[in-house]
Coordinates of C-alpha atoms and ligand atoms in Angstrom, one line a residue:
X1 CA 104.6 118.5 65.4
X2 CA 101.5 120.7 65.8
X3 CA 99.3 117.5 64.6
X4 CA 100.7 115.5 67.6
X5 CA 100.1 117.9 70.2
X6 CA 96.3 118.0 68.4
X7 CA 95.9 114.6 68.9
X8 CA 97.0 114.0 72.3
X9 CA 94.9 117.1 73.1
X10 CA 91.6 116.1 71.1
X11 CA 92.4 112.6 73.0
X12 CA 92.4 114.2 76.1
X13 CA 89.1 115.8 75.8
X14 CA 87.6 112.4 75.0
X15 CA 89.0 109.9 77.5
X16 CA 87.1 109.7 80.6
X17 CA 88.7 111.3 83.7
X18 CA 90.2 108.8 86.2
X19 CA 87.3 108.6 88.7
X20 CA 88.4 107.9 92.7
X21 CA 85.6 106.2 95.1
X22 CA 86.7 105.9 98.7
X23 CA 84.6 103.4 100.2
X24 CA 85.2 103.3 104.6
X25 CA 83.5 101.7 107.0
X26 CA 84.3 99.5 110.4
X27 CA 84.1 95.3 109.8
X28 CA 81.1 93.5 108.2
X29 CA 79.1 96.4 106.8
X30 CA 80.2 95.4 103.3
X31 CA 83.1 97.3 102.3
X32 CA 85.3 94.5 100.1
X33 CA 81.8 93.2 98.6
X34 CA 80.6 96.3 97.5
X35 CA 83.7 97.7 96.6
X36 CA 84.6 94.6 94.2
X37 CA 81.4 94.6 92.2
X38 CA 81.3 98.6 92.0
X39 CA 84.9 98.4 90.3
X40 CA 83.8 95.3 88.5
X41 CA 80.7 97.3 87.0
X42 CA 82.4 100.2 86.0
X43 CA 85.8 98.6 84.9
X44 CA 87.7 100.5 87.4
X45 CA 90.7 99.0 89.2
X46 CA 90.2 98.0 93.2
X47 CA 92.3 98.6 96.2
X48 CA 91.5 96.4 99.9
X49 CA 93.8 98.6 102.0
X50 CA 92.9 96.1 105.6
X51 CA 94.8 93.5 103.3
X52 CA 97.8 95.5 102.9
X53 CA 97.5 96.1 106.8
X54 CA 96.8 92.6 107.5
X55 CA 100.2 91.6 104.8
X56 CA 102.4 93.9 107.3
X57 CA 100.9 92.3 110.7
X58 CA 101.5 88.8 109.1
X59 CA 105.0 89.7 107.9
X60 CA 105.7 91.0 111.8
X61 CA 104.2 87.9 113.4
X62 CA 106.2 85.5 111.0
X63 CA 109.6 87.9 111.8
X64 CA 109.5 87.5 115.4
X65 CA 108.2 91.5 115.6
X66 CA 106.7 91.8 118.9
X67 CA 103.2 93.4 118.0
X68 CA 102.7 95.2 121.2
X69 CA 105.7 97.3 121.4
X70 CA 105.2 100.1 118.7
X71 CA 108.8 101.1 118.8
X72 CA 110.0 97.5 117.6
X73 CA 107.0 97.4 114.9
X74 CA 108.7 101.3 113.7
X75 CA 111.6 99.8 113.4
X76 CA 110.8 96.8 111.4
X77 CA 107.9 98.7 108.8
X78 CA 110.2 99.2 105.4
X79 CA 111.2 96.0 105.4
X80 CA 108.5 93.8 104.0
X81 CA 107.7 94.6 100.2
X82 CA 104.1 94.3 99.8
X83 CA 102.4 94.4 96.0
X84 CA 99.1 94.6 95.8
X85 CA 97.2 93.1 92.8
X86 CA 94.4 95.9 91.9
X87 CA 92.0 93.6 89.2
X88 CA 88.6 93.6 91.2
X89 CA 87.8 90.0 90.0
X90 CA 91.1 88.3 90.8
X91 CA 92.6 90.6 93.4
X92 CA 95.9 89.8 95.3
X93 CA 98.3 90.4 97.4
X94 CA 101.7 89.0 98.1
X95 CA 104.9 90.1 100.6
X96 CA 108.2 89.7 99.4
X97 CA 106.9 87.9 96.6
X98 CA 104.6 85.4 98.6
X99 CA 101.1 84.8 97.9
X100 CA 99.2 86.2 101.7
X101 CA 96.1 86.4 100.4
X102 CA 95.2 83.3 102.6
X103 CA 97.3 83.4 105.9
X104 CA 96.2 87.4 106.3
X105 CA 92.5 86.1 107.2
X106 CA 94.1 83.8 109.8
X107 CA 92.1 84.5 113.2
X108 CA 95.7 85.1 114.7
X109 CA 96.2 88.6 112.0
X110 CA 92.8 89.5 112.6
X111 CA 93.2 89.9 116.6
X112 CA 97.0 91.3 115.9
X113 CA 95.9 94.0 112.9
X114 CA 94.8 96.7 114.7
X115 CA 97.8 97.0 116.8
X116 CA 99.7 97.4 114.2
X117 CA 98.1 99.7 111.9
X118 CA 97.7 102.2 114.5
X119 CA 101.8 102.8 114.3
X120 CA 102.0 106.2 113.0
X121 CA 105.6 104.5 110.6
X122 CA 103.4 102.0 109.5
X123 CA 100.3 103.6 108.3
X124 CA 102.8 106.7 106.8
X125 CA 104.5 104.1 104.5
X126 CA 101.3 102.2 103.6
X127 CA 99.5 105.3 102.9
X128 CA 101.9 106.2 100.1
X129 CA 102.0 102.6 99.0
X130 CA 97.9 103.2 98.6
X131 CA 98.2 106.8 97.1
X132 CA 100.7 105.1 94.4
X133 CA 98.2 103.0 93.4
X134 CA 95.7 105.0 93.1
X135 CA 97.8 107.8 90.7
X136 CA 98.6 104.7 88.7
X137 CA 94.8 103.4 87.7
X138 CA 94.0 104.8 84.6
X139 CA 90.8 104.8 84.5
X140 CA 89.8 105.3 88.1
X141 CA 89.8 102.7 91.7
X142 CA 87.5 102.1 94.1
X143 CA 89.5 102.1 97.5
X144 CA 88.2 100.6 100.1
X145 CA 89.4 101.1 104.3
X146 CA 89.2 102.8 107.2
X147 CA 90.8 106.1 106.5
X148 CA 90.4 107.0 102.8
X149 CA 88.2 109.4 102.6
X150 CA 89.7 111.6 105.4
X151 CA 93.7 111.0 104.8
X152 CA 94.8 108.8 102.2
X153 CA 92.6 110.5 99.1
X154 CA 90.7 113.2 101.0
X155 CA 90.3 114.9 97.3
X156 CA 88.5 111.5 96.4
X157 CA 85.4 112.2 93.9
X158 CA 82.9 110.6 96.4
X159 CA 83.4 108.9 99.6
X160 CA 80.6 106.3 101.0
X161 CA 80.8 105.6 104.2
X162 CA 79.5 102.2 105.0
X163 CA 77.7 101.4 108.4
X164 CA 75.6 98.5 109.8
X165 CA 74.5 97.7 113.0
X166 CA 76.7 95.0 115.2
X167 CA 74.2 92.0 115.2
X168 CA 73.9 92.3 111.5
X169 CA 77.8 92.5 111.2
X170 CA 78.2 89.7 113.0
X171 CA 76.0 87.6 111.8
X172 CA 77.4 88.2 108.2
X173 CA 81.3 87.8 109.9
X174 CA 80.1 84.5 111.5
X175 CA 78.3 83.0 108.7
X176 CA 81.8 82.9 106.3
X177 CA 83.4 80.1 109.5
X178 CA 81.6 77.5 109.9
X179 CA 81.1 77.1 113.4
X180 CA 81.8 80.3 114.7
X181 CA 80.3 81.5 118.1
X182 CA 78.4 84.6 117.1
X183 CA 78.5 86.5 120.2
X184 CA 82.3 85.8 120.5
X185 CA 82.4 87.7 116.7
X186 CA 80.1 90.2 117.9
X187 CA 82.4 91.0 121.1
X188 CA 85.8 90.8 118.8
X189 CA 84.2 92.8 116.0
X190 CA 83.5 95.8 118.7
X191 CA 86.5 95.7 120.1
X192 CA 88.6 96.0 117.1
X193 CA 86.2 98.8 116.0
X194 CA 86.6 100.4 119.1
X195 CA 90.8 100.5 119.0
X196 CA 90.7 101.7 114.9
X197 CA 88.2 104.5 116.3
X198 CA 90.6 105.3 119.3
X199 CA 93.7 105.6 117.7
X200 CA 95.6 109.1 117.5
X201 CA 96.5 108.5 114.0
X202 CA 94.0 108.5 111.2
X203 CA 91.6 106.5 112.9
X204 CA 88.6 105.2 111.7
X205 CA 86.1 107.9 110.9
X206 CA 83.4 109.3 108.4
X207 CA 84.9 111.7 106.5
X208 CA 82.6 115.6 106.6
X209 CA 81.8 114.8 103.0
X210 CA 81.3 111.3 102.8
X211 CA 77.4 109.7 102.0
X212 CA 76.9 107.3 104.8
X213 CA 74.8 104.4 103.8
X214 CA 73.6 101.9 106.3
X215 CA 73.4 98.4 104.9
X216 CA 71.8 96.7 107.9
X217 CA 68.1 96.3 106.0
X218 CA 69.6 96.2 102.8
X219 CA 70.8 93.2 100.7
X220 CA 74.2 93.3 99.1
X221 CA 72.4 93.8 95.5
X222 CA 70.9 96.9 96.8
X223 CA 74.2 98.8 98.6
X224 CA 76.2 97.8 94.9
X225 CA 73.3 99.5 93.0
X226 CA 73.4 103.0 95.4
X227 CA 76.9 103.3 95.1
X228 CA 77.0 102.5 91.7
X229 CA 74.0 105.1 91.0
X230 CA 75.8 107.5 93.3
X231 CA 78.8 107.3 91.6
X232 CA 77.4 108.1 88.3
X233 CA 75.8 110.7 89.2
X234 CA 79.4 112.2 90.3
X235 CA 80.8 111.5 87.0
X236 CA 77.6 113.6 85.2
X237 CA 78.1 116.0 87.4
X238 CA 81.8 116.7 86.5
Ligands
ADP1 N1 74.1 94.0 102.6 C1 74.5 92.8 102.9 N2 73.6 91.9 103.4 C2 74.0 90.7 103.7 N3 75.3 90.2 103.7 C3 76.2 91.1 103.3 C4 75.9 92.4 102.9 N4 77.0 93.0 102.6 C5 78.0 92.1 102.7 N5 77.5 90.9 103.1 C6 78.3 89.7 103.5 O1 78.9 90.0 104.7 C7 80.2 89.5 104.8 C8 81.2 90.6 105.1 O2 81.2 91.5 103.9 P1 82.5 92.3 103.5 O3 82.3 92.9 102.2 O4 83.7 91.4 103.6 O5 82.6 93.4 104.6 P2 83.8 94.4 105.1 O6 84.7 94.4 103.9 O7 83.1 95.7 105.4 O8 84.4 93.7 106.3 C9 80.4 88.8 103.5 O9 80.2 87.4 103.6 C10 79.4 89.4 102.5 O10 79.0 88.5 101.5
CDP2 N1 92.5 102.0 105.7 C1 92.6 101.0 106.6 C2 92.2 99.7 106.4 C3 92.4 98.8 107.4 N2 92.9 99.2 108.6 C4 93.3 98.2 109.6 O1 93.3 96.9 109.1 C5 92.4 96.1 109.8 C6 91.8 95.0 108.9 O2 91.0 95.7 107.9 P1 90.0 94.8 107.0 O3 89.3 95.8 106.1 O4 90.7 93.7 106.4 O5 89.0 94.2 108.1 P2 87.6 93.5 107.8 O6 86.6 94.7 107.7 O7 87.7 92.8 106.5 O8 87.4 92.7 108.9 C7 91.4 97.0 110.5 O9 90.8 96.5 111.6 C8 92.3 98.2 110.8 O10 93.0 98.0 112.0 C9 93.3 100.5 108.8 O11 93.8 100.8 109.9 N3 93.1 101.4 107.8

């Protein structure tokens, strides 16, 4: 009996401890990038939380939900089952068992998302979702959003906050579509910045303790390598 408890003790002392990286920041300043190849690096699971927003806006639009009356989208928020697949190099995500990971990037979800997400039901039942995920990574998660540093893990060990100025955003939104008017990006990327800002309920904000890190001049290589360096020097610090 005693040996066990010695072992699971003496193991406890040895594993790591379950690091938590919250990674914010509004559109295009390099938040899923980053994120990914941080997790990747350091073999720690990965959470997009504007996928699991964008899975619940799909899932409303496909339902007949209309998205601009908040009492109807309340009403509606249980009902999907969204699962979230947490492996940085093969992340997914599927609702009711569907794979959305392609019709949640639909132009249609991105101009819908924000309308939805700022429904206080809707962002209290994702939340958990996200906070369940998170207890469950052994190891540790990179979390990647809008509001994880200030509501869903405000105990997170180190919050980045990711910023970029909007020609540079842009310009890295409009070079994934081919075709894509740049100042028509520009204008919808603002916009939708300006309504996750504005909302009453955890809206899109750097969190008091969070390091913000402006990617504008940098190249993705470089952001990876400051997180990544700032995260380790968390974990030697603990
Ligand atoms: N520092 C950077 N320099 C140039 N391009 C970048 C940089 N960071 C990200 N990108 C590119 O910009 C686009 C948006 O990045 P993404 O990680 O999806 O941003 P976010 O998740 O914040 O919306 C992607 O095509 C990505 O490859
Ligand atoms: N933690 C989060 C993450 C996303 N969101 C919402 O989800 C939308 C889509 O997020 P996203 O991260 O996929 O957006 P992009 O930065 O990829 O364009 C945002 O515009 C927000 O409205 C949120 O409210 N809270």
């Amino acid at each position: 009996m005693s040996t066990t408890v010695e072992t699971v003790s003496a193991a406890a002392r040895t594993a790591p401890a379950a690091v938590i990286v919250a990674i914010d920041g509004p559109s295009g300043t390099g938040k899923s990038s980053t994120s990914k190849a941080v997790a990747a690096q350091l073999g720690l699971s990965y959470l997009d939380t504007g996928a699991q927003y964008r899975a619940i806006t799909w899932w409303m639009l496909n339902n007949g939900i209309d998205v601009q009356n908040p009492a109807e989208i309340a009403t509606a928020a249980a009902k999907p089952v969204i699962v979230s697949g947490t492996d940085p190099s093969a992340p997914t995500i599927t609702v009711d068992g569907e794979d959305a990971s392609g019709p949640i990037r639909t132009q249609e979800v991105t101009s819908k998302v924000s309308a939805v997400s700022a429904v206080p039901e809707v962002r209290a039942l994702i939340t958990e979702l996200q906070r369940s995920i998170a207890k469950e990574a052994e190891r540790g998660i990179v979390v990647e959003g809008r509001d994880i540093g200030t509501t869903v893990l405000p105990d997170a060990d180190i919050k980045i906050f990711l910023t970029a100025s909007p020609e540079a955003r842009a310009a890295r939104r409009s070079g994934e579509v081919k075709g894509s008017d740049l100042a028509a990006t520009r204008e919808a990327l603002i916009k939708r910045d300006a309504a996750d800002s504005g909302r009453k309920t955890s809206p899109l904000a750097k969190a008091g303790d969070a390091v913000e890190v402006d990617t504008t001049d940098l190249t993705l290589t470089q952001v990876i390598e400051c997180v990544v360096t700032l995260v380790g020097e968390k974990q030697a610090a603990k």
